[in-house]
Short mmCIF file of C-alpha atoms and ligand atoms in Angstrom, two decimals:
data_model
loop_
_atom_site.label_atom_id
_atom_site.label_comp_id
_atom_site.label_asym_id
_atom_site.label_seq_id
_atom_site.Cartn_x
_atom_site.Cartn_y
_atom_site.Cartn_z
CA MET A 1 94.38 -73.76 -165.06
CA GLY A 2 95.12 -73.62 -161.46
CA LEU A 3 98.30 -72.27 -159.47
CA ASN A 4 100.86 -74.54 -158.00
CA GLY A 5 101.78 -74.51 -154.19
CA LYS A 6 104.47 -71.88 -154.88
CA ASP A 7 102.80 -69.19 -156.94
CA MET A 8 99.77 -69.55 -154.54
CA THR A 9 102.14 -68.45 -151.60
CA SER A 10 103.33 -65.45 -153.69
CA PHE A 11 100.05 -64.72 -155.28
CA MET A 12 99.50 -61.52 -153.41
CA SER A 13 103.18 -60.45 -152.96
CA ASP A 14 103.20 -60.36 -156.71
CA PHE A 15 100.15 -58.79 -157.02
CA VAL A 16 101.20 -55.69 -154.26
CA HIS A 17 104.23 -55.55 -156.55
CA GLU A 18 102.16 -55.11 -159.67
CA CYS A 19 100.25 -52.67 -158.22
CA GLY A 20 103.11 -50.49 -157.06
CA GLY A 21 103.97 -51.52 -153.64
CA TYR A 22 100.49 -51.69 -152.05
CA ALA A 23 97.02 -52.83 -153.15
CA VAL A 24 93.43 -51.07 -152.18
CA ILE A 25 90.59 -53.33 -151.22
CA ASP A 26 87.25 -51.89 -151.70
CA GLY A 27 85.04 -50.78 -148.61
CA GLY A 28 82.21 -51.97 -146.78
CA PHE A 29 79.84 -53.88 -149.24
CA ALA A 30 77.15 -54.09 -147.31
CA THR A 31 76.95 -50.68 -146.20
CA GLU A 32 77.11 -49.42 -149.83
CA LEU A 33 74.06 -51.54 -150.56
CA GLU A 34 72.15 -49.63 -147.75
CA ARG A 35 73.36 -46.52 -149.14
CA HIS A 36 71.61 -47.47 -152.40
CA GLY A 37 68.35 -48.18 -150.37
CA ALA A 38 68.54 -51.83 -149.87
CA ASP A 39 67.03 -53.21 -146.52
CA LEU A 40 69.42 -55.92 -145.42
CA ASN A 41 67.23 -56.85 -142.03
CA ASP A 42 67.13 -60.18 -143.31
CA PRO A 43 68.98 -63.62 -142.11
CA LEU A 44 70.75 -63.42 -145.34
CA TRP A 45 71.94 -60.04 -144.75
CA SER A 46 73.94 -58.54 -147.75
CA ALA A 47 73.17 -61.94 -149.61
CA LYS A 48 69.63 -61.18 -149.83
CA CYS A 49 70.72 -58.92 -152.54
CA LEU A 50 72.14 -61.53 -154.88
CA LEU A 51 68.46 -62.70 -154.92
CA VAL A 52 66.36 -59.76 -154.92
CA SER A 53 68.42 -57.05 -156.55
CA PRO A 54 71.54 -58.27 -158.39
CA HIS A 55 71.89 -55.06 -160.41
CA LEU A 56 72.63 -53.10 -157.06
CA VAL A 57 75.32 -56.07 -156.35
CA ARG A 58 76.87 -54.88 -159.64
CA ARG A 59 76.34 -51.22 -159.29
CA VAL A 60 78.09 -51.39 -155.51
CA HIS A 61 81.11 -53.11 -156.89
CA LEU A 62 81.26 -50.58 -160.02
CA ASP A 63 81.18 -47.59 -157.28
CA TYR A 64 84.47 -49.29 -155.43
CA LEU A 65 86.30 -49.75 -158.84
CA ASP A 66 85.21 -45.85 -159.59
CA ALA A 67 86.92 -45.14 -156.15
CA GLY A 68 90.27 -46.78 -157.32
CA ALA A 69 90.11 -50.12 -155.65
CA ASN A 70 92.32 -52.98 -156.84
CA ILE A 71 90.15 -55.89 -155.26
CA LEU A 72 86.72 -56.50 -155.52
CA ILE A 73 85.40 -58.68 -152.26
CA THR A 74 82.19 -60.32 -153.84
CA GLY A 75 78.71 -60.47 -152.23
CA SER A 76 78.83 -64.06 -150.59
CA TYR A 77 79.78 -63.17 -147.08
CA GLN A 78 76.35 -64.59 -145.90
CA ALA A 79 75.65 -66.62 -149.03
CA THR A 80 75.46 -70.31 -147.99
CA ILE A 81 73.56 -73.09 -149.50
CA GLN A 82 71.98 -73.63 -146.03
CA GLY A 83 70.86 -70.05 -145.77
CA PHE A 84 69.15 -69.94 -149.02
CA GLU A 85 67.50 -73.32 -148.51
CA ALA A 86 65.93 -71.82 -145.08
CA LYS A 87 64.25 -69.40 -147.34
CA GLY A 88 62.76 -72.14 -149.48
CA LEU A 89 64.96 -72.31 -152.05
CA ALA A 90 66.01 -75.61 -153.91
CA ARG A 91 69.67 -76.35 -153.91
CA GLU A 92 70.04 -75.98 -157.36
CA GLU A 93 69.00 -72.31 -157.05
CA ALA A 94 71.37 -71.53 -154.23
CA GLU A 95 73.99 -72.86 -155.73
CA THR A 96 73.36 -70.59 -158.92
CA LEU A 97 72.89 -67.81 -156.46
CA ILE A 98 76.68 -68.31 -154.91
CA ARG A 99 78.44 -68.54 -158.37
CA ARG A 100 76.59 -65.60 -159.13
CA SER A 101 78.10 -63.34 -156.51
CA VAL A 102 81.41 -64.06 -158.24
CA GLU A 103 79.90 -63.29 -161.77
CA LEU A 104 78.32 -60.10 -160.73
CA ALA A 105 81.85 -58.93 -159.58
CA ARG A 106 83.50 -60.23 -162.88
CA GLU A 107 80.91 -58.28 -164.93
CA ALA A 108 81.50 -55.18 -162.99
CA ARG A 109 85.54 -55.35 -163.63
CA ASP A 110 84.41 -55.86 -167.65
CA ILE A 111 82.19 -52.88 -167.69
CA TYR A 112 84.76 -51.16 -165.91
CA TYR A 113 87.74 -51.90 -168.20
CA ASP A 114 85.56 -51.52 -170.87
CA ARG A 115 84.78 -47.96 -169.97
CA CYS A 116 88.30 -47.30 -169.45
CA THR A 117 89.19 -48.28 -172.82
CA LYS A 118 86.76 -46.24 -174.45
CA ASP A 119 87.54 -43.05 -172.28
CA SER A 120 91.39 -43.63 -172.76
CA SER A 121 92.82 -40.47 -171.72
CA ASP A 122 93.88 -42.58 -168.28
CA PHE A 123 94.44 -45.38 -170.04
CA VAL A 124 97.13 -44.78 -172.58
CA ARG A 125 100.60 -44.12 -171.19
CA ASP A 126 103.90 -43.66 -173.09
CA GLY A 127 102.00 -44.69 -176.11
CA ARG A 128 101.01 -47.85 -174.76
CA TYR A 129 98.00 -49.29 -173.00
CA TRP A 130 97.70 -49.74 -169.45
CA ARG A 131 95.32 -51.04 -167.01
CA ARG A 132 94.81 -51.19 -163.14
CA PRO A 133 95.16 -54.76 -161.97
CA ILE A 134 92.06 -55.99 -160.17
CA LEU A 135 91.30 -58.96 -158.62
CA ILE A 136 88.06 -60.69 -157.54
CA ALA A 137 88.45 -61.83 -153.93
CA ALA A 138 85.25 -64.34 -153.18
CA SER A 139 83.84 -63.67 -149.76
CA VAL A 140 83.50 -66.67 -147.38
CA GLY A 141 81.86 -65.13 -143.94
CA SER A 142 82.79 -67.39 -140.94
CA TYR A 143 80.24 -69.70 -139.38
CA GLY A 144 79.50 -66.95 -137.02
CA ALA A 145 78.23 -64.94 -140.09
CA TYR A 146 75.92 -67.86 -141.34
CA LEU A 147 74.23 -68.05 -137.70
CA SER A 148 73.46 -64.32 -138.28
CA ASP A 149 73.39 -63.59 -134.56
CA GLY A 150 76.35 -61.29 -134.49
CA SER A 151 78.89 -64.25 -133.30
CA GLU A 152 81.59 -63.27 -135.82
CA TYR A 153 82.24 -60.48 -133.21
CA THR A 154 82.28 -63.22 -130.12
CA GLY A 155 83.57 -66.49 -131.71
CA ASP A 156 81.44 -68.43 -129.28
CA TYR A 157 79.79 -71.27 -131.26
CA GLY A 158 79.32 -73.56 -128.26
CA ASP A 159 80.86 -76.46 -127.50
CA ALA A 160 78.90 -78.75 -129.96
CA VAL A 161 80.43 -76.95 -133.12
CA THR A 162 83.59 -78.95 -134.28
CA VAL A 163 86.09 -78.19 -137.00
CA GLU A 164 84.01 -80.72 -138.91
CA THR A 165 80.54 -78.86 -138.72
CA LEU A 166 82.57 -75.60 -139.99
CA LYS A 167 84.04 -77.58 -143.05
CA ASP A 168 80.92 -79.17 -143.69
CA LEU A 169 79.01 -75.69 -144.08
CA GLN A 170 81.74 -74.21 -146.27
CA ARG A 171 82.90 -77.34 -148.29
CA ARG A 172 80.79 -76.77 -151.48
CA ARG A 173 80.23 -73.09 -151.28
CA VAL A 174 83.72 -72.74 -151.73
CA LYS A 175 84.17 -75.06 -154.60
CA LEU A 176 81.15 -73.25 -156.18
CA LEU A 177 83.05 -69.56 -155.83
CA VAL A 178 86.10 -71.17 -157.34
CA ASP A 179 84.46 -72.69 -160.38
CA ALA A 180 82.88 -69.10 -161.01
CA GLY A 181 86.07 -67.75 -161.66
CA ALA A 182 87.19 -66.16 -158.24
CA ASP A 183 90.84 -65.00 -158.38
CA ILE A 184 91.06 -65.64 -154.56
CA ILE A 185 88.99 -66.50 -151.34
CA ALA A 186 88.49 -64.11 -149.03
CA PHE A 187 87.84 -66.16 -145.50
CA GLU A 188 86.81 -63.05 -143.59
CA THR A 189 85.61 -61.82 -140.29
CA ILE A 190 87.15 -64.74 -138.76
CA PRO A 191 86.63 -64.61 -134.87
CA ASN A 192 88.14 -67.71 -133.51
CA LYS A 193 91.33 -70.66 -133.91
CA LEU A 194 88.37 -73.27 -134.78
CA ASP A 195 87.42 -71.29 -138.17
CA ALA A 196 90.85 -70.63 -139.36
CA GLN A 197 92.00 -74.37 -138.56
CA ALA A 198 89.04 -75.60 -140.78
CA TYR A 199 89.55 -73.09 -143.78
CA VAL A 200 93.24 -74.31 -143.55
CA GLU A 201 92.21 -78.16 -143.54
CA LEU A 202 89.30 -77.45 -146.25
CA LEU A 203 91.95 -75.79 -148.73
CA GLY A 204 94.11 -78.91 -148.57
CA GLU A 205 91.21 -81.59 -148.45
CA GLU A 206 89.41 -80.29 -151.58
CA GLY A 207 92.52 -79.33 -153.71
CA ILE A 208 91.41 -75.78 -154.05
CA ASP A 209 93.79 -74.60 -156.74
CA ILE A 210 93.59 -70.96 -156.15
CA PRO A 211 94.99 -68.98 -153.18
CA ALA A 212 93.30 -67.73 -150.25
CA TRP A 213 93.61 -65.27 -147.58
CA LEU A 214 92.61 -65.45 -144.09
CA SER A 215 91.42 -62.23 -142.30
CA PHE A 216 90.51 -61.91 -138.55
CA SER A 217 87.90 -59.94 -136.39
CA CYS A 218 89.72 -58.50 -133.36
CA ARG A 219 88.38 -57.21 -129.88
CA ASP A 220 91.85 -55.39 -128.96
CA GLU A 221 95.45 -54.93 -130.08
CA GLY A 222 96.25 -58.60 -129.43
CA LYS A 223 93.30 -60.67 -129.51
CA VAL A 224 90.68 -62.18 -131.86
CA CYS A 225 87.01 -61.46 -130.78
CA SER A 226 87.08 -65.05 -129.05
CA GLY A 227 89.93 -63.82 -126.91
CA GLU A 228 92.42 -66.09 -128.59
CA SER A 229 95.77 -64.63 -129.41
CA ILE A 230 96.35 -63.02 -132.92
CA LEU A 231 99.72 -64.41 -132.81
CA GLU A 232 98.26 -68.07 -132.65
CA CYS A 233 95.62 -67.54 -135.34
CA ALA A 234 97.98 -65.88 -137.66
CA SER A 235 100.68 -68.63 -137.13
CA ILE A 236 97.88 -71.27 -138.54
CA ALA A 237 97.75 -68.99 -141.50
CA GLU A 238 101.41 -68.73 -142.02
CA SER A 239 101.33 -72.63 -141.93
CA CYS A 240 99.52 -72.92 -144.91
CA LYS A 241 101.29 -72.57 -148.60
CA GLN A 242 97.66 -72.18 -150.10
CA VAL A 243 97.31 -68.77 -147.83
CA ALA A 244 98.65 -65.87 -149.70
CA ALA A 245 97.73 -63.01 -147.07
CA VAL A 246 96.77 -62.67 -143.29
CA GLY A 247 95.27 -59.83 -141.72
CA VAL A 248 92.45 -57.99 -139.79
CA ASN A 249 89.05 -57.00 -141.15
CA CYS A 250 85.81 -55.44 -139.32
CA THR A 251 87.95 -54.47 -136.44
CA ALA A 252 87.97 -50.90 -134.93
CA PRO A 253 90.80 -48.44 -136.48
CA ARG A 254 92.30 -47.93 -132.85
CA PHE A 255 93.36 -51.41 -132.58
CA ILE A 256 94.90 -52.19 -136.01
CA HIS A 257 98.37 -50.83 -135.49
CA GLY A 258 99.01 -53.23 -132.66
CA LEU A 259 97.46 -56.13 -134.66
CA VAL A 260 99.69 -55.66 -137.60
CA SER A 261 102.81 -55.20 -135.58
CA SER A 262 101.77 -58.76 -134.05
CA ILE A 263 101.02 -60.46 -137.29
CA SER A 264 103.85 -59.18 -139.15
CA LYS A 265 106.36 -61.31 -136.27
CA VAL A 266 104.96 -64.46 -137.48
CA THR A 267 104.30 -64.08 -141.17
CA SER A 268 106.42 -63.34 -144.34
CA LYS A 269 102.81 -63.00 -146.34
CA PRO A 270 101.27 -59.65 -147.36
CA VAL A 271 99.43 -58.21 -144.31
CA LEU A 272 95.90 -56.77 -145.16
CA VAL A 273 93.97 -54.61 -143.06
CA TYR A 274 90.24 -53.34 -143.95
CA PRO A 275 88.88 -51.91 -140.39
CA ASN A 276 85.28 -51.00 -139.81
CA SER A 277 84.14 -47.58 -138.50
CA GLY A 278 84.85 -48.51 -134.88
CA GLU A 279 81.06 -48.66 -134.53
CA THR A 280 79.26 -51.41 -132.61
CA TYR A 281 77.06 -53.97 -134.09
CA ASN A 282 73.78 -55.05 -132.98
CA ALA A 283 72.59 -58.26 -134.37
CA VAL A 284 68.83 -58.12 -133.51
CA THR A 285 68.18 -54.88 -134.94
CA LYS A 286 70.76 -55.13 -137.67
CA LYS A 287 71.91 -51.72 -137.02
CA TRP A 288 75.23 -50.11 -135.75
CA SER A 289 75.53 -47.52 -133.35
CA LYS A 290 78.29 -45.30 -132.10
CA THR A 291 80.82 -47.07 -129.34
CA SER A 292 80.01 -45.02 -126.26
CA GLY A 293 82.77 -43.10 -124.36
CA GLU A 294 84.83 -43.78 -127.63
CA VAL A 295 86.00 -41.43 -130.12
CA GLU A 296 87.40 -42.60 -133.41
CA GLU A 297 89.91 -40.41 -135.18
CA ASP A 298 89.51 -40.05 -138.55
CA PHE A 299 90.18 -43.57 -139.88
CA VAL A 300 92.28 -42.39 -143.08
CA SER A 301 94.87 -40.42 -140.77
CA TYR A 302 95.81 -44.10 -139.64
CA VAL A 303 96.95 -45.55 -142.73
CA GLY A 304 100.36 -44.27 -142.63
CA LYS A 305 100.98 -45.88 -139.42
CA TRP A 306 99.60 -49.29 -140.35
CA ARG A 307 102.02 -49.08 -143.59
CA GLU A 308 104.88 -48.68 -141.34
CA ALA A 309 103.70 -51.34 -139.17
CA GLY A 310 103.97 -53.69 -142.12
CA ALA A 311 100.57 -53.87 -143.76
CA SER A 312 100.64 -53.64 -147.66
CA ILE A 313 97.01 -54.10 -148.62
CA PHE A 314 94.51 -51.60 -147.40
CA GLY A 315 90.55 -51.02 -147.40
CA GLY A 316 87.60 -50.56 -145.30
CA CYS A 317 85.03 -53.08 -143.87
CA CYS A 318 81.34 -52.19 -142.47
CA ARG A 319 80.38 -48.41 -142.18
CA THR A 320 83.33 -47.40 -144.82
CA THR A 321 82.45 -46.11 -148.22
CA PRO A 322 83.78 -45.31 -151.69
CA ASN A 323 84.99 -41.94 -149.95
CA THR A 324 86.97 -43.88 -147.28
CA ILE A 325 88.45 -45.89 -150.34
CA LYS A 326 89.40 -42.54 -151.83
CA GLY A 327 90.75 -41.17 -148.66
CA ILE A 328 93.11 -44.29 -148.39
CA ILE A 329 94.58 -44.07 -151.87
CA LYS A 330 94.96 -40.03 -151.19
CA ALA A 331 96.56 -40.99 -148.03
CA LEU A 332 98.91 -43.40 -149.80
CA SER A 333 99.89 -42.01 -152.74
CA GLY A 334 99.39 -38.29 -151.79
CA LYS A 335 96.99 -37.72 -154.68
CA ALA A 336 93.41 -38.40 -155.34
CA PRO A 337 92.22 -41.25 -157.75
CA GLY A 338 92.05 -39.57 -161.33
CA ASP A 339 95.24 -37.26 -161.16
CA ASN A 340 97.21 -38.24 -164.05
CA ASP A 341 100.29 -38.25 -162.07
CA ASN A 342 98.84 -40.98 -160.04
CA LEU A 343 99.07 -43.57 -162.79
CA LYS A 344 102.22 -44.88 -161.16
CA PHE A 345 100.00 -46.29 -158.46
CA GLN A 346 96.77 -46.50 -160.29
CA GLU A 347 97.36 -48.01 -163.65
CA THR A 348 100.55 -49.98 -163.53
CA ALA A 349 101.50 -53.08 -164.72
CA HIS A 350 99.07 -54.95 -167.21
CA LYS A 351 99.92 -54.45 -170.41
CA PHE A 352 97.51 -55.65 -172.99
C1 LIG B 401 79.66 -58.51 -140.25
S1 LIG B 401 78.29 -58.70 -139.50
C2 LIG B 401 77.48 -56.90 -139.55
C3 LIG B 401 77.26 -59.44 -140.76
C4 LIG B 401 75.69 -59.67 -140.21
C5 LIG B 401 75.47 -60.45 -139.44
N1 LIG B 401 76.02 -61.92 -139.66
C6 LIG B 401 74.12 -60.62 -139.05
O1 LIG B 401 73.27 -61.64 -139.68
O2 LIG B 401 73.55 -59.64 -138.29
N1 LIG B 402 82.56 -58.48 -147.02
C1 LIG B 402 81.50 -58.04 -146.04
C2 LIG B 402 82.25 -57.93 -144.57
C3 LIG B 402 81.43 -58.00 -143.72
S1 LIG B 402 82.24 -58.02 -142.19
C4 LIG B 402 80.97 -56.77 -146.20
O1 LIG B 402 81.72 -56.07 -146.63
O2 LIG B 402 79.96 -56.47 -146.31
ZN1 LIG B 403 82.80 -55.78 -141.51
#
């Protein structure tokens, strides 16, 4: 059964509360697939693994649950019907793979909970059963992600692309992700206002009955990748009651503090951040390289500042790993996952 508008708006603030004041997203999904040996030099990028190595997708989700994440982002970032059809798959097969992305994350969550129940020393508290709240966020990469030319970092789609073009790409895909049992839609790495506008319209037009978040890729402390203002983009998200959180992902850590401060000025929704490592992506070679002349401070050392600026949901994007997530949790809680005292943060809320 779906949520009503009011519940959708408060869905993530309720979840953050349930988690103990802040929630932790996973880290780079594609990055962890590559660490397990996947070759993602393909127009489908990480979505290739839904087709050729679904066991690895489940494995990566489990890696992030073991690291302590409260939110798993599915492997559907670049999984589109059109993208799979271009590979020669039938429409039905494409739709099955898109649904499968959510099912694999749900399976990982079930395996994780099952394992926790069996190894219950971390699971029983004051004689009662508790389990860490875990959400499945269905990734919807932007139109630029589908193009597979790195334009999620420029926001430049050319004049021929309209809001209708973007909605047509995403419409069926979003419904499949919802029907497969996602808890929330993660519209992510959004580089411009056009994409944001399309998502907000789509949520209303299609009567999507689960909440969504909108997360932008940004070029500096004040602008999304297209050069448009983060304030204007965040305001589009703020205007939609189905949007339960707004924030920034796949952006260099050094810009996040300023971006969170700006976003916090125009929204009462929870602000989420899951930056990348600060490296630069080459869409031709599909490889990352260190940005010349820039030295990133340790990602984790920024986390406290992001929290002070108003963020309450934290994770990592490209080139971050389960270790990054463990570091984030340590920075926020002062303890590593697995420490018993950490139950306040890690194991709150859900009572069987
Ligand atoms: C977030 S980027 C690194 C994803 C990959 C890109 N859309 C590509 O296909 O090259
Ligand atoms: N959820 C995607 C985002 C890419 S920017 C991933 O982590 O691979
Ligand atoms: Zn990323």
